[in-house]
Amino acid sequence: MAQQDLLETVRKHLLTCKCDLGLDDDVYEILRFPARELHASLPVRMDDGRIRVFPAFRVQYNDALGPTKGGVRFHPGETAESVRALASLMTWKCALQNLPLGGAKGAVACNPRELSSGELERISRAYVRAFFPLMGPERDVPAPDMYTNQQTMAWMMDEYSRLAGQNVPGAITGKPPVLGGSEGRLDATAIGGCYTIREAAGGIGLGLRSATVAVQGFGNVGYHAAMLVRSQLGCRVVAVSDSRGGIYDSRGLNPEEVQEHKMQTGSVVDFHGADNISNHDLLELDVDVLIPAALEGVITGENASRIRARMVAELANGPTTTEADGVLSQNGVHLIPDILGNGGGVIVSYFEMVQNFSRWYWDEAEVHRLLEKKMVSCYRQVLETSRKMNVNMRQAAYMEAVGRVIQAMKARGWV
Ligand code: NAD
């Protein structure tokens, strides 16, 4: 899907709420656009001594509910349009989870595979220098996303603190625990997703102990999701993939062994005992649960009718187009929409901010207890709205989220 399309997709989701929420033309006009965005050019000294300039973006979409929050991607394909769309998604995700946060997103257009650790550190620090005036625990708080990780967040937090002249752990989340990161943040998105899969399976009468699962994407979210559906829910993970392709084994894969293979070879492809398949094949496998955990726009009007999974749990952001949504609904596929299914990451990021403010740190069991409570109650609320209003799960999730943002905008006197 072209990046512009993701923003259009999100706008169409917004429109589905129009008649039911009092989302009038004025409010819709505001919600169609980001509140502010900054584009920067990051001059970075490369290892060979030359300077390269990387385009960078930060979009703060809507801050009616509180300071904005959203990840930073390091990916060559990111543009102002893609970041704008992802910032919009973050707004609805934070609102749906009832967090006192608005939505934002950021990116540096670079290819981390071609960069050394030193170059990545200099890009991370340059990003913070460029956006420092817009950042901070009460303004906008970045977190990890595609091709950024705990180390990236550690460099960013350190740079922010140097510029502020004091230690400010709450300015960035997804940090390593030694710098004030929360226990349980690393796999929070995947664990949160598993709670919703468990709830949904109960509702559609799917026994998870014998269920088959395919996971697209084998990074932070996809790897942990594959691990957890197997170890916590007892599912059989029959297929996984990454940017180079996928693998299939009907007997089930051990994600830890696949991860070891990926560490040695750079990809899941050619894992012993499994068949190589394409990313397209993976999406159309005859499995019980399909988990897209990589890129946006992979389930489209073209392939949606061939999706055979009973449940699609969107752990990636924006994996399904609006056309595909309609087809999946018609075919009775139970969809856990992204703003619901992958909310675990931002929930634990919020917990991290709370711990940083209070300087009181929780153990992993406490983080999981609170995360489960939030994910389960949110899932049930969306399901109830979907039944009550006779709309699909995505529309119900948007109704909940958009309604809350409109309420905050009205209370502030913006509309
Ligand atoms: P990551 O960088 O750790 O992993 C991305 C994975 O996707 C890698 O395995 C990569 O090989 C794979 N990939 C890239 N292009 C692909 C392609 N064309 N086909 C198949 N696989 C491909 O990123 P992540 O943090 O795991 O994020 C994955 C998705 O989850 C993104 O959509 C992200 O926005 C979303 N998400 C992440 C978090 C989080 O906490 N990290 C939270 C919410 C949502």
Coordinates of C-alpha atoms and ligand atoms in Angstrom, one line a residue:
M1 CA 0.0 0.0 0.0
A2 CA 1.3 3.4 -0.9
Q3 CA 2.0 5.4 2.3
Q4 CA -0.6 8.0 1.4
D5 CA -3.1 5.2 1.4
L6 CA -2.6 4.4 5.0
L7 CA -3.6 7.9 6.0
E8 CA -6.6 7.6 3.7
T9 CA -7.4 4.2 5.3
V10 CA -7.3 5.8 8.8
R11 CA -9.5 8.7 7.6
K12 CA -12.0 6.2 6.3
H13 CA -12.1 4.4 9.6
L14 CA -12.8 7.8 11.2
L15 CA -15.6 8.4 8.8
T16 CA -17.3 5.2 9.9
C17 CA -17.9 6.8 13.3
K18 CA -19.5 9.9 11.8
C19 CA -23.1 9.2 12.2
D20 CA -22.9 7.5 15.5
L21 CA -20.7 9.9 17.5
G22 CA -21.8 13.3 16.7
L23 CA -18.6 13.6 14.7
D24 CA -19.7 16.6 12.7
D25 CA -17.9 18.2 9.8
D26 CA -16.0 20.7 12.0
V27 CA -14.6 18.0 14.3
Y28 CA -13.8 15.7 11.4
E29 CA -12.0 18.5 9.7
I30 CA -9.7 18.9 12.7
L31 CA -9.2 15.1 13.1
R32 CA -8.2 14.6 9.5
F33 CA -5.0 16.6 10.0
P34 CA -2.0 16.4 12.4
A35 CA -1.8 19.2 15.0
R36 CA 1.8 19.8 14.1
E37 CA 4.8 18.2 12.3
L38 CA 8.4 19.0 12.1
H39 CA 10.7 17.9 9.3
A40 CA 14.5 17.9 9.8
S41 CA 17.7 17.1 8.0
L42 CA 20.1 15.3 10.2
P43 CA 23.8 15.8 9.3
V44 CA 25.7 12.8 10.6
R45 CA 29.4 12.1 10.4
M46 CA 29.8 8.6 8.9
D47 CA 32.6 6.2 9.8
D48 CA 34.5 7.0 6.6
G49 CA 34.7 10.7 7.7
R50 CA 32.1 12.1 5.3
I51 CA 28.9 13.8 6.3
R52 CA 25.6 12.3 5.2
V53 CA 22.2 14.0 5.7
F54 CA 19.2 11.9 6.7
P55 CA 15.6 13.1 6.4
A56 CA 13.8 12.9 9.8
F57 CA 10.2 13.5 10.9
R58 CA 8.2 14.0 14.0
V59 CA 4.4 14.3 13.8
Q60 CA 2.2 15.2 16.8
Y61 CA -1.2 14.3 15.6
N62 CA -3.6 15.2 18.5
D63 CA -2.9 16.2 22.1
A64 CA -6.4 16.7 23.4
L65 CA -6.0 13.8 25.9
G66 CA -2.4 14.7 27.0
P67 CA 1.2 14.8 25.9
T68 CA 1.8 12.9 22.7
K69 CA 3.4 9.5 22.5
G70 CA 4.7 7.3 19.7
G71 CA 7.6 5.3 18.4
V72 CA 10.5 6.3 16.1
R73 CA 11.3 4.1 13.1
F74 CA 14.6 3.9 11.3
H75 CA 13.6 2.7 7.9
P76 CA 14.5 3.8 4.4
G77 CA 10.9 3.8 3.2
E78 CA 9.5 6.2 5.8
T79 CA 8.1 9.6 4.6
A80 CA 6.2 12.4 6.1
E81 CA 3.0 10.7 4.8
S82 CA 3.7 7.4 6.5
V83 CA 4.6 9.0 9.8
R84 CA 1.5 11.2 9.7
A85 CA -0.7 8.1 9.3
L86 CA 1.1 6.2 12.0
A87 CA 0.8 9.3 14.3
S88 CA -3.0 9.3 13.7
L89 CA -3.2 5.6 14.6
M90 CA -1.3 6.3 17.8
T91 CA -3.9 8.9 18.7
W92 CA -6.7 6.4 18.5
K93 CA -4.7 3.7 20.2
C94 CA -3.9 5.8 23.3
A95 CA -7.5 7.0 23.4
L96 CA -9.0 3.5 23.1
Q97 CA -6.8 2.3 26.0
N98 CA -8.0 5.2 28.0
L99 CA -4.4 6.6 28.5
P100 CA -3.9 10.2 29.3
L101 CA -1.9 10.6 26.1
G102 CA -2.2 11.9 22.6
G103 CA -0.6 10.3 19.5
A104 CA 2.6 11.0 17.7
K105 CA 5.2 9.2 15.5
G106 CA 8.7 9.8 14.3
A107 CA 11.1 8.4 11.7
V108 CA 14.5 8.7 10.2
A109 CA 14.8 7.6 6.6
C110 CA 17.8 5.4 6.8
N111 CA 18.8 1.8 6.3
P112 CA 20.0 0.4 9.7
R113 CA 21.4 -2.7 7.9
E114 CA 24.0 -0.5 6.2
L115 CA 25.0 1.5 9.3
S116 CA 27.5 0.7 12.1
S117 CA 26.6 1.0 15.7
G118 CA 28.5 4.3 16.0
E119 CA 26.6 5.7 13.0
L120 CA 23.3 4.6 14.5
E121 CA 24.2 6.3 17.8
R122 CA 25.1 9.5 16.0
I123 CA 21.7 9.4 14.1
S124 CA 19.8 8.8 17.4
R125 CA 21.5 11.7 19.1
A126 CA 21.0 14.0 16.1
Y127 CA 17.3 13.1 16.1
V128 CA 16.9 14.3 19.6
R129 CA 18.9 17.5 19.0
A130 CA 16.6 18.3 16.0
F131 CA 13.3 17.7 17.9
F132 CA 14.4 18.7 21.4
P133 CA 12.1 21.8 21.6
L134 CA 9.1 19.7 20.9
M135 CA 10.0 16.8 23.2
G136 CA 9.7 16.1 26.9
P137 CA 7.6 14.1 29.4
E138 CA 4.9 16.8 29.3
R139 CA 5.1 17.4 25.5
D140 CA 5.9 14.3 23.4
V141 CA 7.6 11.0 24.4
P142 CA 9.2 8.8 21.8
A143 CA 9.6 4.9 22.1
P144 CA 11.0 2.1 19.9
D145 CA 9.4 1.0 16.7
M146 CA 10.6 -0.8 13.5
Y147 CA 14.4 -1.1 13.6
T148 CA 14.9 0.9 16.8
N149 CA 15.4 -0.8 20.2
Q150 CA 16.4 -0.4 23.8
Q151 CA 19.9 0.8 22.8
T152 CA 18.4 3.5 20.5
M153 CA 16.2 4.7 23.4
A154 CA 19.2 4.7 25.8
W155 CA 21.1 7.0 23.4
M156 CA 18.1 9.2 22.9
M157 CA 17.4 9.5 26.6
D158 CA 21.0 10.3 27.3
E159 CA 21.1 13.0 24.6
Y160 CA 17.8 14.5 25.9
S161 CA 19.1 14.6 29.5
R162 CA 22.4 16.2 28.4
L163 CA 20.5 19.0 26.6
A164 CA 18.1 19.5 29.5
G165 CA 21.0 19.6 32.0
Q166 CA 19.4 16.9 34.2
N167 CA 18.5 13.3 34.1
V168 CA 15.0 13.0 32.5
P169 CA 14.2 9.3 32.2
G170 CA 10.5 10.0 31.5
A171 CA 11.4 11.8 28.2
I172 CA 11.8 8.4 26.3
T173 CA 10.3 5.0 26.9
G174 CA 11.4 1.5 26.0
K175 CA 14.8 2.2 27.7
P176 CA 16.8 -0.6 29.2
P177 CA 15.7 -1.3 32.8
V178 CA 19.1 -0.1 34.2
L179 CA 18.2 3.5 32.9
G180 CA 14.6 3.4 34.2
G181 CA 13.0 1.2 31.6
S182 CA 10.0 -0.8 32.7
E183 CA 10.2 -4.5 33.4
G184 CA 8.1 -6.3 30.8
R185 CA 8.4 -3.5 28.1
L186 CA 10.4 -5.6 25.6
D187 CA 7.6 -8.1 24.9
A188 CA 4.7 -6.0 26.1
T189 CA 3.1 -5.6 22.6
A190 CA 3.2 -9.4 22.0
I191 CA 1.9 -10.2 25.5
G192 CA -0.9 -7.7 25.2
G193 CA -1.7 -9.2 21.8
C194 CA -1.9 -12.7 23.4
Y195 CA -4.4 -11.5 26.0
T196 CA -6.7 -10.3 23.3
I197 CA -6.2 -13.6 21.2
R198 CA -7.1 -15.6 24.3
E199 CA -10.3 -13.5 24.9
A200 CA -11.3 -13.6 21.2
A201 CA -10.7 -17.4 21.0
G202 CA -13.0 -17.9 24.0
G203 CA -15.7 -15.9 22.2
I204 CA -15.6 -17.7 18.9
G205 CA -15.2 -21.2 20.4
L206 CA -11.6 -21.7 19.2
G207 CA -9.6 -24.1 21.3
L208 CA -6.1 -22.6 21.5
R209 CA -4.4 -25.8 22.6
S210 CA -4.8 -27.3 19.2
A211 CA -4.8 -24.1 17.2
T212 CA -2.4 -23.4 14.4
V213 CA -0.8 -19.9 14.0
A214 CA 1.2 -18.1 11.3
V215 CA 3.2 -15.0 12.1
Q216 CA 4.3 -12.4 9.5
G217 CA 7.4 -10.6 10.7
F218 CA 10.0 -12.0 13.1
G219 CA 11.3 -8.9 14.9
N220 CA 10.5 -7.7 18.4
V221 CA 6.8 -8.1 18.1
G222 CA 6.6 -11.1 15.8
Y223 CA 9.3 -13.2 17.6
H224 CA 7.8 -12.6 21.0
A225 CA 4.3 -13.3 19.7
A226 CA 5.4 -16.6 18.2
M227 CA 7.1 -17.5 21.5
L228 CA 4.2 -16.5 23.7
V229 CA 1.3 -18.1 21.7
R230 CA 3.3 -21.3 21.9
S231 CA 4.4 -21.2 25.5
Q232 CA 1.4 -19.4 27.1
L233 CA -1.5 -20.4 25.0
G234 CA -0.3 -23.8 23.8
C235 CA -0.7 -23.0 20.1
R236 CA 1.3 -24.6 17.2
V237 CA 3.3 -22.0 15.3
V238 CA 3.4 -23.5 11.8
A239 CA 4.8 -20.5 9.9
V240 CA 6.9 -17.4 10.4
S241 CA 8.6 -14.9 8.1
D242 CA 10.8 -11.9 7.8
S243 CA 11.7 -9.4 5.0
R244 CA 13.6 -12.2 3.1
G245 CA 10.7 -14.8 3.1
G246 CA 9.0 -17.3 5.3
I247 CA 9.1 -20.9 6.5
Y248 CA 6.4 -23.5 7.1
D249 CA 6.4 -26.7 9.1
S250 CA 3.0 -28.4 9.8
R251 CA 4.5 -30.1 12.9
G252 CA 5.2 -26.7 14.5
L253 CA 8.3 -24.5 14.8
N254 CA 10.2 -23.7 17.9
P255 CA 10.6 -19.9 17.7
E256 CA 13.7 -19.9 19.9
E257 CA 15.5 -22.3 17.5
V258 CA 14.3 -20.2 14.5
Q259 CA 15.7 -17.1 16.3
E260 CA 19.1 -18.8 16.7
H261 CA 19.1 -19.7 13.0
K262 CA 18.2 -16.1 12.2
M263 CA 21.0 -14.8 14.3
Q264 CA 23.5 -17.0 12.4
T265 CA 22.2 -16.5 8.9
G266 CA 20.4 -13.1 9.0
S267 CA 17.0 -14.6 8.1
V268 CA 14.4 -17.3 9.1
V269 CA 14.6 -18.7 5.5
D270 CA 16.2 -22.2 5.1
F271 CA 15.5 -23.3 8.6
H272 CA 16.2 -27.0 8.9
G273 CA 13.2 -29.3 8.5
A274 CA 10.9 -26.5 7.3
D275 CA 9.7 -25.5 3.8
N276 CA 10.5 -22.1 2.4
I277 CA 7.4 -20.1 1.5
S278 CA 6.8 -16.5 0.4
N279 CA 5.3 -13.8 2.6
H280 CA 2.2 -13.9 0.3
D281 CA 1.8 -17.7 0.9
L282 CA 2.1 -17.2 4.6
L283 CA -0.9 -14.8 4.7
E284 CA -3.1 -17.3 2.8
L285 CA -2.2 -20.4 4.9
D286 CA -5.0 -22.6 6.3
V287 CA -4.4 -21.7 9.9
D288 CA -6.6 -20.8 12.9
V289 CA -4.9 -17.5 13.8
L290 CA -2.9 -15.2 11.5
I291 CA -0.7 -12.5 13.1
P292 CA 0.6 -9.8 10.8
A293 CA 3.5 -8.3 12.8
A294 CA 5.6 -6.5 10.1
L295 CA 4.4 -3.9 7.7
E296 CA 1.2 -1.9 6.8
G297 CA -1.1 -2.7 3.9
V298 CA -0.3 -6.5 3.5
I299 CA -4.0 -7.7 3.6
T300 CA -5.6 -6.0 0.6
G301 CA -8.7 -6.1 -1.5
E302 CA -6.7 -8.4 -3.8
N303 CA -5.8 -11.2 -1.3
A304 CA -8.5 -10.8 1.5
S305 CA -10.8 -13.3 0.0
R306 CA -8.0 -15.9 0.1
I307 CA -7.3 -15.4 3.8
R308 CA -8.4 -18.7 5.5
A309 CA -7.6 -17.9 9.1
R310 CA -10.5 -17.8 11.5
M311 CA -8.9 -14.9 13.4
V312 CA -6.6 -12.1 12.3
A313 CA -4.8 -10.5 15.2
E314 CA -3.2 -7.3 14.0
L315 CA 0.0 -6.7 15.9
A316 CA 1.5 -4.6 13.1
N317 CA 0.2 -1.1 12.6
G318 CA -2.2 -0.8 9.6
P319 CA -1.8 -4.2 8.0
T320 CA -5.3 -4.3 6.5
T321 CA -6.8 -1.9 3.9
T322 CA -10.4 -0.7 4.1
E323 CA -11.4 -2.9 1.1
A324 CA -9.9 -5.9 2.8
D325 CA -11.7 -5.1 6.1
G326 CA -15.1 -5.4 4.3
V327 CA -14.1 -8.8 2.8
L328 CA -12.8 -10.2 6.1
S329 CA -16.0 -9.1 7.9
Q330 CA -18.2 -10.7 5.2
N331 CA -16.3 -13.9 5.4
G332 CA -16.8 -14.1 9.2
V333 CA -13.1 -13.7 10.0
H334 CA -12.8 -12.4 13.6
L335 CA -10.5 -9.4 13.5
I336 CA -8.6 -7.9 16.4
P337 CA -7.8 -4.4 15.0
D338 CA -4.4 -2.9 15.4
I339 CA -5.3 -0.1 17.8
L340 CA -6.7 -2.8 20.1
G341 CA -4.4 -5.8 19.5
N342 CA -1.0 -4.0 19.7
G343 CA -1.9 -1.5 22.4
G344 CA 0.3 -3.5 25.0
G345 CA 3.4 -1.6 23.9
V346 CA 2.1 1.9 24.6
I347 CA 0.4 0.7 27.8
V348 CA 3.6 -0.5 29.3
S349 CA 5.4 2.6 27.9
Y350 CA 2.8 4.6 29.9
F351 CA 3.5 2.4 32.9
E352 CA 7.2 3.3 32.3
M353 CA 6.4 7.0 32.4
V354 CA 4.4 6.5 35.7
Q355 CA 7.4 4.7 37.2
N356 CA 9.8 7.4 36.1
F357 CA 7.7 10.1 37.6
S358 CA 7.1 8.3 40.9
R359 CA 10.6 6.8 41.0
W360 CA 9.0 3.6 42.2
Y361 CA 9.7 0.6 40.1
W362 CA 7.4 -2.4 39.7
D363 CA 8.4 -6.0 39.2
E364 CA 7.4 -7.9 36.0
A365 CA 4.5 -9.7 37.6
E366 CA 2.9 -6.4 38.6
V367 CA 3.4 -5.0 35.0
H368 CA 1.8 -8.1 33.6
R369 CA -1.1 -8.0 36.1
L370 CA -1.9 -4.4 35.2
L371 CA -1.4 -4.9 31.5
E372 CA -3.7 -7.9 31.4
K373 CA -6.4 -6.0 33.3
K374 CA -6.3 -3.1 30.8
M375 CA -6.1 -5.3 27.6
V376 CA -8.9 -7.6 28.7
S377 CA -11.3 -4.8 29.8
C378 CA -10.6 -2.9 26.6
Y379 CA -11.2 -6.0 24.4
R380 CA -14.5 -6.7 26.2
Q381 CA -15.6 -3.1 25.9
V382 CA -14.9 -3.1 22.1
L383 CA -16.7 -6.4 21.7
E384 CA -19.7 -5.1 23.6
T385 CA -19.8 -1.9 21.4
S386 CA -19.5 -4.0 18.3
R387 CA -22.5 -6.1 19.4
K388 CA -24.6 -3.2 20.6
M389 CA -24.1 -1.0 17.6
N390 CA -24.0 -3.9 15.1
V391 CA -20.6 -2.9 13.7
N392 CA -17.4 -4.8 13.2
M393 CA -14.5 -4.8 15.7
R394 CA -12.5 -2.1 14.0
Q395 CA -15.5 0.3 13.7
A396 CA -16.3 -0.4 17.4
A397 CA -12.7 0.3 18.4
Y398 CA -12.7 3.6 16.5
M399 CA -16.1 4.6 18.0
E400 CA -14.7 4.1 21.5
A401 CA -11.4 5.9 20.7
V402 CA -12.7 8.8 18.6
G403 CA -15.6 9.4 21.1
R404 CA -13.0 9.9 23.9
V405 CA -10.9 12.4 21.9
I406 CA -14.0 14.4 20.9
Q407 CA -15.0 14.5 24.5
A408 CA -11.6 15.9 25.5
M409 CA -11.7 18.4 22.6
K410 CA -15.1 19.6 23.7
A411 CA -14.1 19.9 27.4
R412 CA -11.1 22.0 26.3
G413 CA -13.4 24.2 24.3
W414 CA -11.7 23.5 21.0
V415 CA -15.0 22.6 19.3
Ligands
NAD1 P1 11.2 -4.9 14.2 O1 12.1 -4.0 13.4 O2 11.7 -5.4 15.5 O3 10.8 -6.1 13.3 C1 10.2 -6.0 12.0 C2 10.1 -7.4 11.4 O4 9.4 -7.3 10.1 C3 11.5 -7.9 11.0 O5 11.5 -9.3 11.3 C4 11.6 -7.7 9.5 O6 12.4 -8.7 8.8 C5 10.1 -7.9 9.1 N1 9.8 -7.4 7.8 C6 10.2 -6.2 7.3 N2 9.7 -6.1 6.0 C7 8.9 -7.2 5.8 C8 8.2 -7.7 4.7 N3 8.1 -7.0 3.6 N4 7.5 -8.9 4.9 C9 7.6 -9.6 6.0 N5 8.3 -9.2 7.1 C10 9.0 -8.0 6.9 O7 9.8 -4.1 14.4 P2 8.7 -4.4 15.5 O8 8.9 -3.5 16.6 O9 8.6 -5.8 15.7 O10 7.4 -3.8 14.8 C11 6.6 -4.6 13.9 C12 5.3 -4.0 13.7 O11 4.6 -3.9 14.9 C13 5.3 -2.6 13.1 O12 4.1 -2.4 12.3 C14 5.2 -1.7 14.3 O13 4.7 -0.4 14.0 C15 4.2 -2.5 15.1 N6 4.3 -2.2 16.6 C16 5.4 -2.3 17.3 C17 5.4 -2.0 18.7 C18 6.6 -2.2 19.5 O14 6.4 -2.1 20.8 N7 7.7 -2.5 19.0 C19 4.2 -1.6 19.3 C20 3.0 -1.5 18.5 C21 3.1 -1.8 17.1

